[in-house]
Short mmCIF file of C-alpha atoms in Angstrom, two decimals:
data_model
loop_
_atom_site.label_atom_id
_atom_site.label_comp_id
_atom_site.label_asym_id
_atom_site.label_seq_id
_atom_site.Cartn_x
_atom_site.Cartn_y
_atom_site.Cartn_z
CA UNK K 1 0.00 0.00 0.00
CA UNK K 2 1.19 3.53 -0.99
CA UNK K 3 0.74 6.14 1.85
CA UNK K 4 0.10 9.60 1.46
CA UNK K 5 3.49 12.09 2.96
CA UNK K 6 0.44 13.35 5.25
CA UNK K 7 0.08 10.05 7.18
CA UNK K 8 2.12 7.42 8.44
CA UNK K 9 1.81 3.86 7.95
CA UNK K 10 0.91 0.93 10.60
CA UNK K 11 4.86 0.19 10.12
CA UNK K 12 6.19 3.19 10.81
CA UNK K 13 4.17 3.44 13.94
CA UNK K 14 5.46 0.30 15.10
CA UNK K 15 8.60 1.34 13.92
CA UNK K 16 8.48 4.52 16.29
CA UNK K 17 7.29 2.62 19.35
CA UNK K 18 10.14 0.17 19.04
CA UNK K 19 12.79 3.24 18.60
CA UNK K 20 11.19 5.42 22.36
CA UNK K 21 11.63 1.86 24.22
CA UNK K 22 14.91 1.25 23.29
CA UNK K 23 16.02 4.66 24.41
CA UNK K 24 13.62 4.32 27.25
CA UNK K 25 15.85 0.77 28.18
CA UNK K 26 19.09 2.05 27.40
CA UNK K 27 18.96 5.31 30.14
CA UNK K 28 17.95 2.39 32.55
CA UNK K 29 20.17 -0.12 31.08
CA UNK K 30 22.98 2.51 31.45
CA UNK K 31 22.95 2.04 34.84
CA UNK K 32 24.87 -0.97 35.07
CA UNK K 33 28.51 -1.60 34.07
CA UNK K 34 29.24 -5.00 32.64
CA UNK K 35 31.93 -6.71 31.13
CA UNK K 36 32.30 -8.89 27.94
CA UNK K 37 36.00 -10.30 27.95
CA UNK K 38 38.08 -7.90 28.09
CA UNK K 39 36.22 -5.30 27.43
CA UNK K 40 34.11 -3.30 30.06
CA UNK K 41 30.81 -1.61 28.84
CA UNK K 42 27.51 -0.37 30.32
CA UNK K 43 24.68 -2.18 29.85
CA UNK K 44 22.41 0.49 27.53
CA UNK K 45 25.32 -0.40 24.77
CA UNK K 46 22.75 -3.58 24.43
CA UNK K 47 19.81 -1.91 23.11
CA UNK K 48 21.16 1.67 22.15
CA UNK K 49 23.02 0.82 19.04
CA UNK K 50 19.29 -0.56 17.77
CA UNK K 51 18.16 3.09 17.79
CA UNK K 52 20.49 3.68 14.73
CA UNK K 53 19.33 1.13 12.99
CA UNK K 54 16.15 2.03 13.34
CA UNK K 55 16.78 5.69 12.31
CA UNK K 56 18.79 3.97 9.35
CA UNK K 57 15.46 1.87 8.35
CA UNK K 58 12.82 4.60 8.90
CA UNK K 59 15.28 7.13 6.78
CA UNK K 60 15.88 5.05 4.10
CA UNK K 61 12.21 3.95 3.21
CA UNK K 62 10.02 6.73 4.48
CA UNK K 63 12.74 9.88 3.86
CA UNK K 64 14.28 12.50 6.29
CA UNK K 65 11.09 14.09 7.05
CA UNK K 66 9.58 10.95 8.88
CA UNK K 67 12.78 10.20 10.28
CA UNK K 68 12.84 13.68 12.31
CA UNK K 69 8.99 12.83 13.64
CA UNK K 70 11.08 9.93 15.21
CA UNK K 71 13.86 11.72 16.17
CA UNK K 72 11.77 14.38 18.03
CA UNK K 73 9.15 11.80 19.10
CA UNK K 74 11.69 9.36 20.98
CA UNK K 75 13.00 12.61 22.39
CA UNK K 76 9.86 13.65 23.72
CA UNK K 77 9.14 10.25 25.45
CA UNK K 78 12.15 9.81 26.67
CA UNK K 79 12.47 13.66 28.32
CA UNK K 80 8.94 12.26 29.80
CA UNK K 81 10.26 9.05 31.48
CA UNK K 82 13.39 10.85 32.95
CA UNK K 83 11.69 14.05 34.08
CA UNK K 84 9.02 11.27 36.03
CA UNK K 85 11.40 8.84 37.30
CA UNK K 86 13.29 11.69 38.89
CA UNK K 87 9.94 12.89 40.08
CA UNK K 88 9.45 9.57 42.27
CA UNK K 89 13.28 9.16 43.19
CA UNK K 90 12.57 13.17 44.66
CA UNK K 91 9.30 12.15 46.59
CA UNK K 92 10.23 10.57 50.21
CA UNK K 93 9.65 6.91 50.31
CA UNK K 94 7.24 5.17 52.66
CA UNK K 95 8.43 4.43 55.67
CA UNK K 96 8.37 0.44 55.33
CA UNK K 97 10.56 1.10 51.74
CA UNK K 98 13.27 0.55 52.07
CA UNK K 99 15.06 0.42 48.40
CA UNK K 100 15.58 4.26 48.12
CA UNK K 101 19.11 3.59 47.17
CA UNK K 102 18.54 0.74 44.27
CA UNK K 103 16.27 2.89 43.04
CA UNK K 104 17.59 6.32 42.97
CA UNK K 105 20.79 4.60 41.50
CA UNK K 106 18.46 3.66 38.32
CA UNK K 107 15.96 6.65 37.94
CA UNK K 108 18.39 9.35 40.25
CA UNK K 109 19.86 10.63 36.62
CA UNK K 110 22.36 13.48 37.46
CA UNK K 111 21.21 16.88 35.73
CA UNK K 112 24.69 16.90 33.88
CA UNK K 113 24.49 13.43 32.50
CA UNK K 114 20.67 13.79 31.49
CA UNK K 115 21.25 17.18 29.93
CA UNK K 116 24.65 15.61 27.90
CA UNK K 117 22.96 12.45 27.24
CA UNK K 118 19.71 14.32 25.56
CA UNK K 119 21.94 17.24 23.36
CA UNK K 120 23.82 13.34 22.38
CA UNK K 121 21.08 11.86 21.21
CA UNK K 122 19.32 15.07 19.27
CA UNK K 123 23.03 16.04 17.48
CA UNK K 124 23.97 12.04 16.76
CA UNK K 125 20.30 11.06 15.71
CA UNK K 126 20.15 14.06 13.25
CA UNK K 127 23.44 13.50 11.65
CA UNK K 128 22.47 9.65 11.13
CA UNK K 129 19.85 10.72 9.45
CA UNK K 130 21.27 13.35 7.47
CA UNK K 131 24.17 11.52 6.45
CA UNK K 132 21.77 8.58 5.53
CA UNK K 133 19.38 11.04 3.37
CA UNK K 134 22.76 12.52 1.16
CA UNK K 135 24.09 9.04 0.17
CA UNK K 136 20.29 7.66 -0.62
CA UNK K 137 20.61 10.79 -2.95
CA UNK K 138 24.31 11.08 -4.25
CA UNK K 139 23.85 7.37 -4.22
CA UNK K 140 21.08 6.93 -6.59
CA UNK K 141 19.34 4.23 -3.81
CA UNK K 142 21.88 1.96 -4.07
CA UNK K 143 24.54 0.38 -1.89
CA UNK K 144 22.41 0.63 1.16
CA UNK K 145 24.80 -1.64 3.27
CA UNK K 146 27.87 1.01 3.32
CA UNK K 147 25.04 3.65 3.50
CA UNK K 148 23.85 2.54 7.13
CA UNK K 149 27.45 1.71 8.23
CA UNK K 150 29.18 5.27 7.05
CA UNK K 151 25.89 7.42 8.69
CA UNK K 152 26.04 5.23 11.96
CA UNK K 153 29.53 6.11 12.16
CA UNK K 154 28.96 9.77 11.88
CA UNK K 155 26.01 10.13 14.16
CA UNK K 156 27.84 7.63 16.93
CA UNK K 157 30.86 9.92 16.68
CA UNK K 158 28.86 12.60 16.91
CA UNK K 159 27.09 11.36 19.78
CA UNK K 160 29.88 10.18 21.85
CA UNK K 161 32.01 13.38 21.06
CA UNK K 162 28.98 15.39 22.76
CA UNK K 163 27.96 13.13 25.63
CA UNK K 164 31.32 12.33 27.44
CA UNK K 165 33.19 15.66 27.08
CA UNK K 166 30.10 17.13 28.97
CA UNK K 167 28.45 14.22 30.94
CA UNK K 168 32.45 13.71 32.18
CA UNK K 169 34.59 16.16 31.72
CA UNK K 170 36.29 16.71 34.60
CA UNK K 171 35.94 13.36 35.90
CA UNK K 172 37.48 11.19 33.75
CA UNK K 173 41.01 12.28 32.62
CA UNK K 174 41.18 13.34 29.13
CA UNK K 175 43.46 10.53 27.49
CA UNK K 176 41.35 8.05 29.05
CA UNK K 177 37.95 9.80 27.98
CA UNK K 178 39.69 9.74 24.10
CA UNK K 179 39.63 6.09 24.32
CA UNK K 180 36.64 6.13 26.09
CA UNK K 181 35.08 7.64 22.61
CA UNK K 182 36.51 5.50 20.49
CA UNK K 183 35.68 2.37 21.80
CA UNK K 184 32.09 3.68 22.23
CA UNK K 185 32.48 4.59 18.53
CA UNK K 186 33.89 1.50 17.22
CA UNK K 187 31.93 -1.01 19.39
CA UNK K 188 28.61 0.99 18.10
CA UNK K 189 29.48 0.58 14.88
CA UNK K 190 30.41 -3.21 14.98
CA UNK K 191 26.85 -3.52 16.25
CA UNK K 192 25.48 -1.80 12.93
CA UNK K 193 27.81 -4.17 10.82
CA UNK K 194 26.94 -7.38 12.84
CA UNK K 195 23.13 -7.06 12.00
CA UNK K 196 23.06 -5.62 8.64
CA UNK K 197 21.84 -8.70 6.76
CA UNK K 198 18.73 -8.41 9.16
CA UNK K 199 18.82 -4.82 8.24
CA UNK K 200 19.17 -5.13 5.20
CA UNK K 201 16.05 -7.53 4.81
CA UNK K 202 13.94 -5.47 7.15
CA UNK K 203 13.95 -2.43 4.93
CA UNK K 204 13.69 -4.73 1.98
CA UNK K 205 10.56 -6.62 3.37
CA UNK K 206 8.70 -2.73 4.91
CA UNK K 207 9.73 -1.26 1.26
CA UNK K 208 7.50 -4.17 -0.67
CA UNK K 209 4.47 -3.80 2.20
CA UNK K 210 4.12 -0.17 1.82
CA UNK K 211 5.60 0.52 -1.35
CA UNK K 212 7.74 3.40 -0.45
CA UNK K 213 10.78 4.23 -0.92
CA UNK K 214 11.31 8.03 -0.70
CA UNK K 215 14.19 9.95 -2.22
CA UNK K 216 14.75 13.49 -0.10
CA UNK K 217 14.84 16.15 -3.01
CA UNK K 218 14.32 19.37 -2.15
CA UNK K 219 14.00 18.47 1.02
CA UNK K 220 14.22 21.12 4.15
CA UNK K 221 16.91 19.47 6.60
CA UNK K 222 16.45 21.89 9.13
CA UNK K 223 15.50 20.00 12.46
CA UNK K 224 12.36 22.12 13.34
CA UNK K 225 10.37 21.01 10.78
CA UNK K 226 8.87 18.87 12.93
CA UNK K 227 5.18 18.03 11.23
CA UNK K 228 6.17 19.01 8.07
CA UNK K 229 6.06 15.97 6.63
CA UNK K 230 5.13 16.63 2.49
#
């Protein structure tokens, strides 16, 4: 089925509720520190990276106009489930509760690291997008695999050069914050490359159900456009 630019489909819906709870999950996710070998990471690097390929998906078959709906929506939710959560942590427990510090150690988001992490997410999520919406262009629609790799790269470098320098600076001493960013960066990005071919068959099977596949000519890229979606 077609859709008009004015709507959006059943799929892109879905779409947009799967991409607010996975950034929903990874600010609570975040919360824990884990290690996988060597390596140590925290725990909303599970679910995170998924945002980016969802940004990648929605971009490449319904256009950069549809992708910023997303971008703002998730932002909206998001900026709702942090502002309540810290609403609750703020309110004094019952007197038989007695898990204030389990749970102000998942919802008890420092201003600085909720202000860093939602600046992160607005400059890294646009400049997915963006990059995503040249290439389909300069591209002529094809080679959709190094398309989703090359704009996940920019918008996770993007994101991680925004979020640490302000979430940490200060705390964390600068050469280790540099590696900080790059592993972010790189691990990120071998997430995007590990799932491609299920990528790459998602966008493949939404394209054929709603038989779209929108190419972003003339298109306004500025990000407060946000229901301007002809």
């Amino acid at each position: 089925m077609k859709t008009d630019n004015q709507q959006v489909s059943v799929l892109f819906m879905l779409f947009s509720i799967l991409f607010c709870v996975c950034l929903i999950t990874a600010n609570v996710l975040e919360t824990k520190q884990i290690s996988i070998g060597a390596v140590n990471i925290t725990g909303g690097l599970l679910v995170f990276p998924v945002s980016y390929i969802i940004n990648d998906c929605v971009c490449e078959v319904w256009g950069f106009r549809k992708a910023r709906l997303l971008i703002w929506a998730g932002f909206a939710m998001n900026l709702i489930f942090v502002a309540f959560g810290a609403l609750a942590d703020a309110i004094p427990g019952a007197p038989y509760w007695h898990n204030d510090e389990g749970f102000h150690a998942v919802f008890g988001l420092a201003p600085r690291i909720a202000a860093a992490s939602f600046v992160a997410f607005l400059v890294g999520s646009f400049i997915n997008a963006y990059v995503m919406s040249r290439m389909k262009i300069s591209s002529h629609g094809r080679h959709f695999s190094v398309r989703a790799v090359v704009s996940t790269l920019f918008g996770e470098t993007a994101d991680s050069l925004v979020f640490f320098p302000l979430a940490l600076s200060g705390v964390v001493p600068a050469g280790e914050m540099a590696s900080l960013i790059v592993s972010q960066v790189i691990l990120k990005t071998l997430y995007e490359i590990i799932v491609l071919p299920v990528t790459v068959r998602v966008v493949r099977k939404v394209k054929q159900h709603d038989g779209t596949d929108v190419y972003d000519e003339g298109v306004n890229y500025s990000v407060w456009k946000i229901f301007n979606l002809q």
